[in-house]
Tab-separated table of C-alpha atoms in Angstrom:
chain	number	residue	atom	x	y	z
M	117	MET	CA	171.317	-30.676	109.390
M	118	TYR	CA	168.001	-31.361	107.759
M	119	VAL	CA	166.757	-28.451	105.666
M	120	PRO	CA	163.270	-28.721	104.149
M	121	LYS	CA	162.714	-28.408	100.415
M	122	ASN	CA	161.053	-24.946	100.726
M	123	ILE	CA	164.015	-23.554	102.528
M	124	VAL	CA	166.464	-25.197	99.910
M	125	PHE	CA	164.426	-23.593	97.167
M	126	GLU	CA	164.713	-20.121	98.852
M	127	ILE	CA	168.446	-20.498	99.485
M	128	CYS	CA	168.847	-21.448	95.800
M	129	GLU	CA	166.670	-18.490	94.551
M	130	ARG	CA	168.641	-16.056	96.720
M	131	PHE	CA	171.999	-17.388	95.595
M	132	VAL	CA	171.004	-17.136	91.856
M	133	LYS	CA	169.725	-13.525	92.359
M	134	GLY	CA	173.183	-12.617	93.666
M	135	ASP	CA	172.872	-12.653	97.520
M	136	SER	CA	176.192	-13.230	99.226
M	137	VAL	CA	176.741	-16.431	101.209
M	138	GLY	CA	176.776	-14.363	104.424
M	139	GLU	CA	173.387	-12.828	103.508
M	140	ILE	CA	171.964	-16.331	102.907
M	141	VAL	CA	173.328	-17.499	106.251
M	142	ALA	CA	171.742	-14.501	108.037
M	143	TRP	CA	168.398	-15.093	106.230
M	144	ALA	CA	168.419	-18.849	107.044
M	145	ALA	CA	168.870	-17.929	110.725
M	146	THR	CA	165.645	-15.823	110.571
M	147	GLN	CA	163.894	-18.996	109.557
M	148	GLY	CA	165.325	-21.005	112.365
M	149	PHE	CA	168.187	-22.739	110.581
M	150	GLN	CA	171.645	-21.996	111.925
M	151	LEU	CA	173.864	-22.636	108.865
M	152	ASN	CA	177.513	-21.750	108.541
M	153	ARG	CA	179.009	-20.648	105.277
M	154	GLN	CA	180.230	-24.136	104.362
M	155	GLN	CA	176.713	-25.539	104.791
M	156	VAL	CA	175.233	-23.237	102.082
M	157	TYR	CA	176.771	-24.961	99.104
M	158	PRO	CA	175.432	-28.501	99.853
M	159	GLN	CA	171.939	-26.919	99.714
M	160	LEU	CA	172.722	-25.920	96.101
M	161	ARG	CA	173.521	-29.552	95.281
M	162	LYS	CA	170.227	-30.567	96.823
M	163	ALA	CA	168.549	-27.934	94.652
M	164	PHE	CA	169.908	-29.729	91.504
M	165	ALA	CA	168.714	-33.116	92.839
M	166	TYR	CA	165.296	-31.586	93.538
M	167	GLY	CA	165.100	-30.170	90.052
M	168	TYR	CA	165.115	-26.504	91.204
M	169	LEU	CA	168.296	-25.743	89.122
M	170	ASP	CA	169.042	-26.801	85.683
M	171	LEU	CA	171.915	-26.237	83.277
M	172	CYS	CA	171.227	-25.203	79.631
M	173	PRO	CA	174.012	-25.883	77.225
M	174	LEU	CA	175.073	-23.199	74.718
M	175	LYS	CA	173.634	-23.500	71.233
M	176	ALA	CA	175.938	-22.879	68.290
M	177	GLU	CA	173.618	-21.144	65.837
M	178	GLN	CA	176.445	-20.142	63.545
M	179	ILE	CA	177.060	-23.783	62.908
M	180	SER	CA	173.432	-24.973	62.798
M	181	LYS	CA	172.268	-22.304	60.209
M	182	PRO	CA	174.559	-23.545	57.390
M	183	LEU	CA	173.575	-27.164	58.136
M	184	ILE	CA	169.933	-26.216	57.900
M	185	ALA	CA	170.468	-24.384	54.651
M	186	HIS	CA	171.952	-27.615	53.001
M	187	SER	CA	169.691	-30.190	54.710
M	188	GLN	CA	166.261	-31.565	54.449
M	189	VAL	CA	165.974	-31.297	58.203
M	190	LYS	CA	164.905	-27.713	59.081
M	191	ASP	CA	165.195	-27.694	62.859
M	192	ILE	CA	168.782	-28.498	63.933
M	193	VAL	CA	170.113	-27.703	67.456
M	194	VAL	CA	173.797	-27.815	67.845
M	195	VAL	CA	174.965	-28.104	71.475
M	196	ASP	CA	178.108	-26.307	72.111
M	197	THR	CA	180.718	-27.036	74.770
M	198	HIS	CA	184.076	-25.528	75.359
M	199	GLN	CA	185.559	-28.947	75.840
M	200	GLU	CA	184.158	-30.347	72.622
M	201	ARG	CA	185.331	-27.459	70.600
M	202	LYS	CA	188.887	-27.600	71.964
M	203	ALA	CA	188.994	-31.311	71.255
M	204	PHE	CA	187.951	-30.694	67.670
M	205	LEU	CA	190.649	-28.056	67.282
M	206	LYS	CA	193.239	-30.631	68.601
M	207	GLU	CA	193.878	-28.455	71.711
M	208	LEU	CA	192.642	-31.184	74.025
M	209	LYS	CA	193.300	-34.920	74.312
M	210	GLU	CA	190.571	-37.130	73.059
M	211	PRO	CA	187.496	-37.188	75.375
M	212	THR	CA	187.330	-40.022	78.006
M	213	SER	CA	184.226	-42.164	78.487
M	214	GLU	CA	183.359	-39.824	81.436
M	215	ASP	CA	183.516	-36.816	79.067
M	216	ASN	CA	181.313	-38.705	76.591
M	217	LYS	CA	178.734	-39.329	79.333
M	218	ARG	CA	178.670	-35.776	80.381
M	219	LEU	CA	178.169	-34.697	76.758
M	220	LEU	CA	175.350	-37.126	76.330
M	221	GLU	CA	173.690	-35.792	79.494
M	222	LEU	CA	173.694	-32.335	78.031
M	223	LEU	CA	172.269	-33.636	74.698
M	224	ALA	CA	169.591	-35.473	76.586
M	225	ARG	CA	168.649	-32.312	78.569
M	226	GLU	CA	168.450	-30.299	75.308
M	227	THR	CA	166.347	-32.959	73.586
M	228	ALA	CA	164.043	-33.114	76.617
M	229	SER	CA	163.633	-29.338	76.410
M	230	LYS	CA	162.908	-29.538	72.665
M	231	VAL	CA	160.127	-32.130	73.436
M	232	VAL	CA	158.603	-29.877	76.072
M	233	ASP	CA	158.260	-27.056	73.544
M	234	LEU	CA	156.590	-29.413	71.171
M	235	ILE	CA	154.244	-30.661	73.889
M	236	LYS	CA	153.162	-27.079	74.589
M	237	GLU	CA	152.758	-26.389	70.918
M	238	LEU	CA	150.601	-29.413	70.362
M	239	GLY	CA	148.731	-28.783	73.628
M	240	ARG	CA	147.283	-25.644	72.263
M	241	ARG	CA	145.247	-27.757	69.825
M	242	LYS	CA	144.949	-31.148	71.651
M	243	GLU	CA	143.907	-32.287	74.962
M	244	THR	CA	146.229	-35.299	74.896
M	245	VAL	CA	149.728	-35.576	73.370
M	246	HIS	CA	151.151	-39.039	72.596
M	247	ILE	CA	154.936	-39.585	72.865
M	248	GLY	CA	156.814	-42.641	71.646
M	249	PHE	CA	160.239	-43.493	73.076
M	250	SER	CA	162.727	-45.619	71.358
M	251	GLY	CA	165.202	-47.762	73.469
M	252	GLY	CA	168.747	-47.245	74.525
M	253	LEU	CA	170.763	-45.832	77.439
M	254	VAL	CA	170.828	-42.314	75.976
M	255	MET	CA	167.011	-42.476	75.573
M	256	GLU	CA	166.710	-43.372	79.182
M	257	ARG	CA	168.485	-40.232	80.145
M	258	CYS	CA	166.290	-38.221	77.797
M	259	ALA	CA	163.146	-39.716	79.464
M	260	TYR	CA	164.585	-38.791	82.865
M	261	TYR	CA	165.253	-35.168	81.905
M	262	LEU	CA	161.800	-34.949	80.269
M	263	SER	CA	160.181	-36.098	83.455
M	264	GLN	CA	162.067	-33.479	85.473
M	265	ALA	CA	161.174	-30.760	83.013
M	266	LEU	CA	157.504	-31.686	83.224
M	267	ARG	CA	157.605	-31.529	87.036
M	268	ARG	CA	159.054	-27.994	86.907
M	269	GLU	CA	156.685	-26.711	84.295
M	270	THR	CA	154.155	-24.137	85.486
M	271	GLU	CA	152.271	-23.806	82.326
M	272	ARG	CA	149.186	-25.962	81.969
M	273	LEU	CA	150.071	-29.007	79.820
M	274	PRO	CA	147.896	-31.495	78.047
M	275	LYS	CA	147.624	-35.053	79.243
M	276	ILE	CA	150.478	-37.077	78.105
M	277	VAL	CA	150.563	-40.735	76.915
M	278	ILE	CA	153.963	-42.388	76.598
M	279	HIS	CA	154.300	-45.370	74.224
M	280	ALA	CA	157.156	-47.867	74.181
M	281	LEU	CA	158.262	-48.087	70.558
M	282	CYS	CA	160.149	-51.277	70.978
M	283	CYS	CA	161.094	-54.065	73.509
M	284	GLY	CA	164.351	-54.515	75.322
M	285	PHE	CA	166.654	-57.321	74.034
M	286	MET	CA	169.837	-56.822	76.129
M	287	PRO	CA	169.402	-58.892	79.340
M	288	LYS	CA	172.386	-57.085	80.965
M	289	SER	CA	171.026	-53.640	80.088
M	290	PRO	CA	167.395	-53.763	81.178
M	291	THR	CA	167.231	-50.035	81.658
M	292	SER	CA	167.771	-49.573	77.844
M	293	ALA	CA	164.205	-50.922	77.349
M	294	PRO	CA	161.702	-48.138	76.965
M	295	ILE	CA	159.171	-49.763	79.316
M	296	SER	CA	161.758	-49.151	82.118
M	297	PHE	CA	161.537	-45.400	81.385
M	298	PHE	CA	157.929	-45.231	82.579
M	299	SER	CA	158.839	-45.108	86.250
M	300	HIS	CA	160.494	-41.675	85.679
M	301	PHE	CA	156.969	-40.193	85.124
M	302	THR	CA	155.362	-41.514	88.349
M	303	GLY	CA	153.165	-38.884	89.903
M	304	LEU	CA	152.648	-36.849	86.696
M	305	ASN	CA	149.538	-36.631	84.509
M	306	VAL	CA	150.891	-39.337	82.196
M	307	GLU	CA	149.513	-42.689	80.919
M	308	PHE	CA	151.428	-45.492	79.285
M	309	MET	CA	151.171	-47.945	76.439
M	310	ALA	CA	153.680	-50.760	76.703
M	311	MET	CA	154.581	-53.562	74.262
M	312	PHE	CA	155.048	-57.038	75.431
M	313	ALA	CA	156.655	-59.226	72.743
M	314	GLU	CA	159.661	-61.335	71.895
M	315	PRO	CA	162.209	-58.614	71.104
M	316	VAL	CA	163.785	-60.610	68.318
M	317	VAL	CA	161.730	-62.644	65.818
M	318	ASP	CA	161.981	-64.330	62.480
M	319	ALA	CA	161.152	-61.828	59.676
M	320	VAL	CA	158.745	-64.341	58.111
M	321	SER	CA	156.572	-64.421	61.235
M	322	TYR	CA	156.643	-60.706	61.943
M	323	GLU	CA	153.187	-59.900	60.603
M	324	THR	CA	151.674	-62.736	62.639
M	325	LEU	CA	153.385	-61.375	65.778
M	326	LYS	CA	151.617	-58.002	65.417
M	327	SER	CA	148.244	-59.746	66.207
M	328	ALA	CA	149.408	-61.322	69.352
M	329	GLN	CA	148.060	-60.169	72.661
M	330	GLY	CA	150.239	-57.531	74.307
M	331	VAL	CA	151.442	-56.484	70.869
M	332	ARG	CA	148.311	-55.764	68.858
M	333	GLU	CA	147.262	-53.080	71.430
M	334	ALA	CA	150.503	-51.189	70.841
M	335	PHE	CA	150.204	-51.329	67.039
M	336	ALA	CA	146.551	-50.334	67.098
M	337	LEU	CA	147.440	-47.018	68.759
M	338	LYS	CA	150.619	-46.132	66.997
M	339	ASN	CA	148.869	-43.652	64.634
M	340	ASN	CA	148.043	-41.619	67.719
M	341	ILE	CA	151.698	-40.832	68.375
M	342	ASP	CA	152.509	-37.163	67.893
M	343	ILE	CA	156.155	-37.075	68.926
M	344	VAL	CA	158.742	-39.933	68.286
M	345	ILE	CA	161.960	-39.626	70.282
M	346	THR	CA	164.742	-41.715	68.965
M	347	SER	CA	168.552	-42.017	68.331
M	348	LEU	CA	170.715	-43.822	65.845
M	349	SER	CA	173.658	-46.084	65.849
M	350	ALA	CA	176.489	-46.251	63.316
M	351	ARG	CA	178.254	-48.929	61.400
M	352	GLY	CA	181.717	-49.519	63.028
M	353	ASP	CA	180.556	-48.784	66.493
M	354	ARG	CA	180.820	-52.101	68.262
M	355	HIS	CA	179.080	-50.766	71.393
M	356	GLY	CA	175.937	-49.874	69.435
M	357	LEU	CA	172.885	-52.059	70.166
M	358	PHE	CA	172.096	-52.699	66.487
M	359	SER	CA	175.744	-53.741	65.859
M	360	GLN	CA	175.412	-56.153	68.765
M	361	PHE	CA	172.248	-57.540	67.377
M	362	LEU	CA	173.815	-58.024	63.914
M	363	GLY	CA	176.747	-59.840	65.457
M	364	GLN	CA	174.266	-62.395	66.870
M	365	ALA	CA	171.931	-62.607	63.879
M	366	LYS	CA	174.171	-62.246	60.859
M	367	ASN	CA	174.173	-65.947	60.093
M	368	SER	CA	170.376	-66.066	60.005
M	369	PHE	CA	170.106	-64.084	56.738
M	370	SER	CA	169.939	-65.495	53.267
M	371	GLU	CA	172.996	-64.766	51.005
M	372	GLU	CA	170.910	-62.080	49.190
M	373	ASP	CA	170.036	-60.311	52.505
M	374	LYS	CA	173.538	-60.743	53.801
M	375	ALA	CA	174.668	-58.660	50.877
M	376	LYS	CA	172.002	-56.058	51.586
M	377	MET	CA	173.011	-55.717	55.194
M	378	GLY	CA	176.638	-55.434	54.135
M	379	GLN	CA	175.646	-51.878	52.987
M	380	TRP	CA	174.263	-50.565	56.135
M	381	VAL	CA	175.672	-47.450	57.490
M	382	GLY	CA	173.318	-46.822	60.370
M	383	ASP	CA	169.922	-47.579	61.916
M	384	VAL	CA	167.039	-45.592	63.349
M	385	GLN	CA	164.434	-47.289	65.506
M	386	TRP	CA	166.361	-50.672	64.955
M	387	ARG	CA	165.780	-50.370	61.267
M	388	PRO	CA	168.861	-50.287	59.081
M	389	TYR	CA	169.580	-48.117	56.151
M	390	SER	CA	172.436	-47.717	53.494
M	391	LYS	CA	173.473	-44.465	51.757
M	392	GLU	CA	170.811	-45.187	49.178
M	393	GLY	CA	167.786	-45.803	51.445
M	394	PRO	CA	166.086	-48.204	53.842
M	395	ILE	CA	167.310	-51.780	53.854
M	396	GLU	CA	164.507	-54.412	53.644
M	397	THR	CA	165.134	-58.058	54.279
M	398	SER	CA	162.811	-61.010	54.024
M	399	SER	CA	164.871	-63.563	55.870
M	400	GLY	CA	166.670	-63.933	59.115
M	401	LYS	CA	166.004	-62.195	62.434
M	402	ARG	CA	164.727	-58.762	63.015
M	403	LEU	CA	163.886	-56.524	66.044
M	404	VAL	CA	160.266	-55.716	66.937
M	405	THR	CA	159.437	-51.980	66.570
M	406	LEU	CA	156.348	-50.035	65.954
M	407	PHE	CA	157.619	-48.021	63.088
M	408	GLU	CA	159.381	-48.944	59.894
M	409	LEU	CA	161.602	-46.254	58.293
M	410	GLU	CA	159.095	-45.648	55.552
M	411	GLU	CA	156.453	-44.931	58.180
M	412	LEU	CA	158.680	-42.393	59.891
M	413	GLN	CA	158.993	-40.655	56.603
M	414	GLN	CA	155.196	-40.648	56.294
M	415	LEU	CA	154.988	-39.316	59.892
M	416	VAL	CA	157.325	-36.356	59.144
M	417	ALA	CA	155.271	-35.395	56.051
M	418	LYS	CA	152.170	-34.838	58.175
M	419	ASN	CA	151.282	-31.657	59.909
M	420	ASN	CA	151.812	-31.580	63.671
M	421	LYS	CA	153.755	-34.796	63.742
M	422	HIS	CA	157.401	-34.792	65.001
M	423	VAL	CA	160.390	-37.104	64.907
M	424	VAL	CA	163.158	-35.992	67.186
M	425	LEU	CA	166.569	-37.501	66.762
M	426	LEU	CA	169.283	-37.307	69.357
M	427	ALA	CA	172.644	-37.846	67.684
M	428	GLY	CA	175.415	-38.130	70.144
M	429	PRO	CA	178.781	-40.032	70.003
M	430	CYS	CA	179.086	-43.505	71.424
M	431	MET	CA	178.850	-43.275	75.102
M	432	LYS	CA	181.670	-45.699	75.698
M	433	CYS	CA	184.253	-44.985	73.007
M	434	GLY	CA	183.209	-41.563	71.697
M	435	ARG	CA	182.941	-42.785	68.113
M	436	SER	CA	181.239	-40.182	65.906
M	437	LYS	CA	178.042	-40.978	64.003
M	438	ALA	CA	178.415	-38.226	61.407
M	439	ARG	CA	178.642	-40.646	58.495
M	440	ALA	CA	175.600	-42.520	59.567
M	441	LEU	CA	173.838	-39.101	60.015
M	442	LEU	CA	174.739	-37.681	56.636
M	443	PRO	CA	172.146	-39.673	54.585
M	444	LEU	CA	169.350	-38.598	56.935
M	445	LEU	CA	170.136	-34.994	56.119
M	446	THR	CA	170.640	-35.359	52.308
M	447	ASN	CA	168.793	-38.344	50.895
M	448	GLU	CA	165.021	-37.809	50.142
M	449	ARG	CA	164.419	-41.529	50.698
M	450	LEU	CA	165.673	-41.097	54.268
M	451	ASN	CA	163.692	-37.958	55.208
M	452	LEU	CA	162.780	-39.536	58.510
M	453	ILE	CA	163.245	-36.706	60.998
M	454	ASN	CA	162.222	-33.091	61.319
M	455	HIS	CA	164.168	-32.284	64.589
M	456	LEU	CA	167.812	-33.014	65.194
M	457	VAL	CA	169.920	-32.418	68.350
M	458	LEU	CA	173.748	-33.090	68.080
M	459	PRO	CA	177.031	-31.805	69.560
M	460	VAL	CA	179.116	-29.201	67.945
M	461	LYS	CA	181.999	-31.606	66.952
M	462	MET	CA	179.779	-33.900	65.071
M	463	ALA	CA	177.975	-30.830	63.380
M	464	ILE	CA	181.393	-29.523	62.136
M	465	GLU	CA	182.239	-33.012	60.826
M	466	LEU	CA	178.877	-33.170	59.014
M	467	GLY	CA	179.643	-29.822	57.445
M	468	GLU	CA	182.894	-31.163	56.113
M	469	LEU	CA	181.288	-34.205	54.708
M	470	MET	CA	178.649	-31.969	53.008
M	471	GLY	CA	181.292	-29.658	51.643
M	472	ILE	CA	179.994	-26.730	53.661
M	473	GLY	CA	182.323	-23.943	54.949
M	474	MET	CA	181.705	-23.828	58.696
M	475	ASN	CA	182.467	-20.736	60.889
M	476	ASN	CA	183.857	-22.630	63.862
């Protein structure tokens, strides 16, 4: 039976308020819809699909507070799940790839919620807010949940401009390219700034590339960006996009740059870093991206500029990124972010690496 959206919404609202299924069936009959008890629950699934219902993960403040106290990042959201906590305590088998995907969905939702709060805050002073999206499959989910949150928002929001911070470079994963995220925002008060470039170029020709048509327009407007949304990958995770890039490009570097790249522990925005700081190379291949790590650091130092990092485990194998995340919290040369969203298990691992007693 077809049930229009306004009736689905009312059913959902009545269910959340505590009406029994029988009471909902009786109400639906007064509106001309003869539902039986079993037909009520599919309407709740539709409510999720329409964005009328949302799930907000628990936040483990007792874990985030000690991290904040010992970190240069002063806004840390630790997403808590019962399953993750049991896995850490060895009461549950290692999570499957499906478990990892569900966790990353929760992290993407929470990151989107954080970004909506920042948009509202900035919107009190600006008519237009510019948001930059990095690439990756997790970023795509974050973009999706941000678009859904914006559709639900009843408060007046500023105009939004979404920028692609990089180009896609994985032909078999086109949805990991930020330009593909734009379609999520169709019908909203949103404008876009894409970047059309070769995704991988020779380092020696990088500055010349910035002046090419389809690229210079994006670089010319990058200083307008108020919120950068990004993630990271970690050394040892063969599924990470930067690891895959290095596997293809490692022989293009000079011996000196190979030695530098041998020290990498992670990357943000496709730019690698070691425990000591950013890694700069002058030879070989590199990925095209709007911001270098030093520029992210400059961004964070400004008032009303935000870099939001979603740090989840590998979607496929569940490998932790705690060791890659550690320098971003403790090394002044890598003070690149001012908002962090991560799962409870990784937060506890970070605490152990930092020598912090965690009340878990």
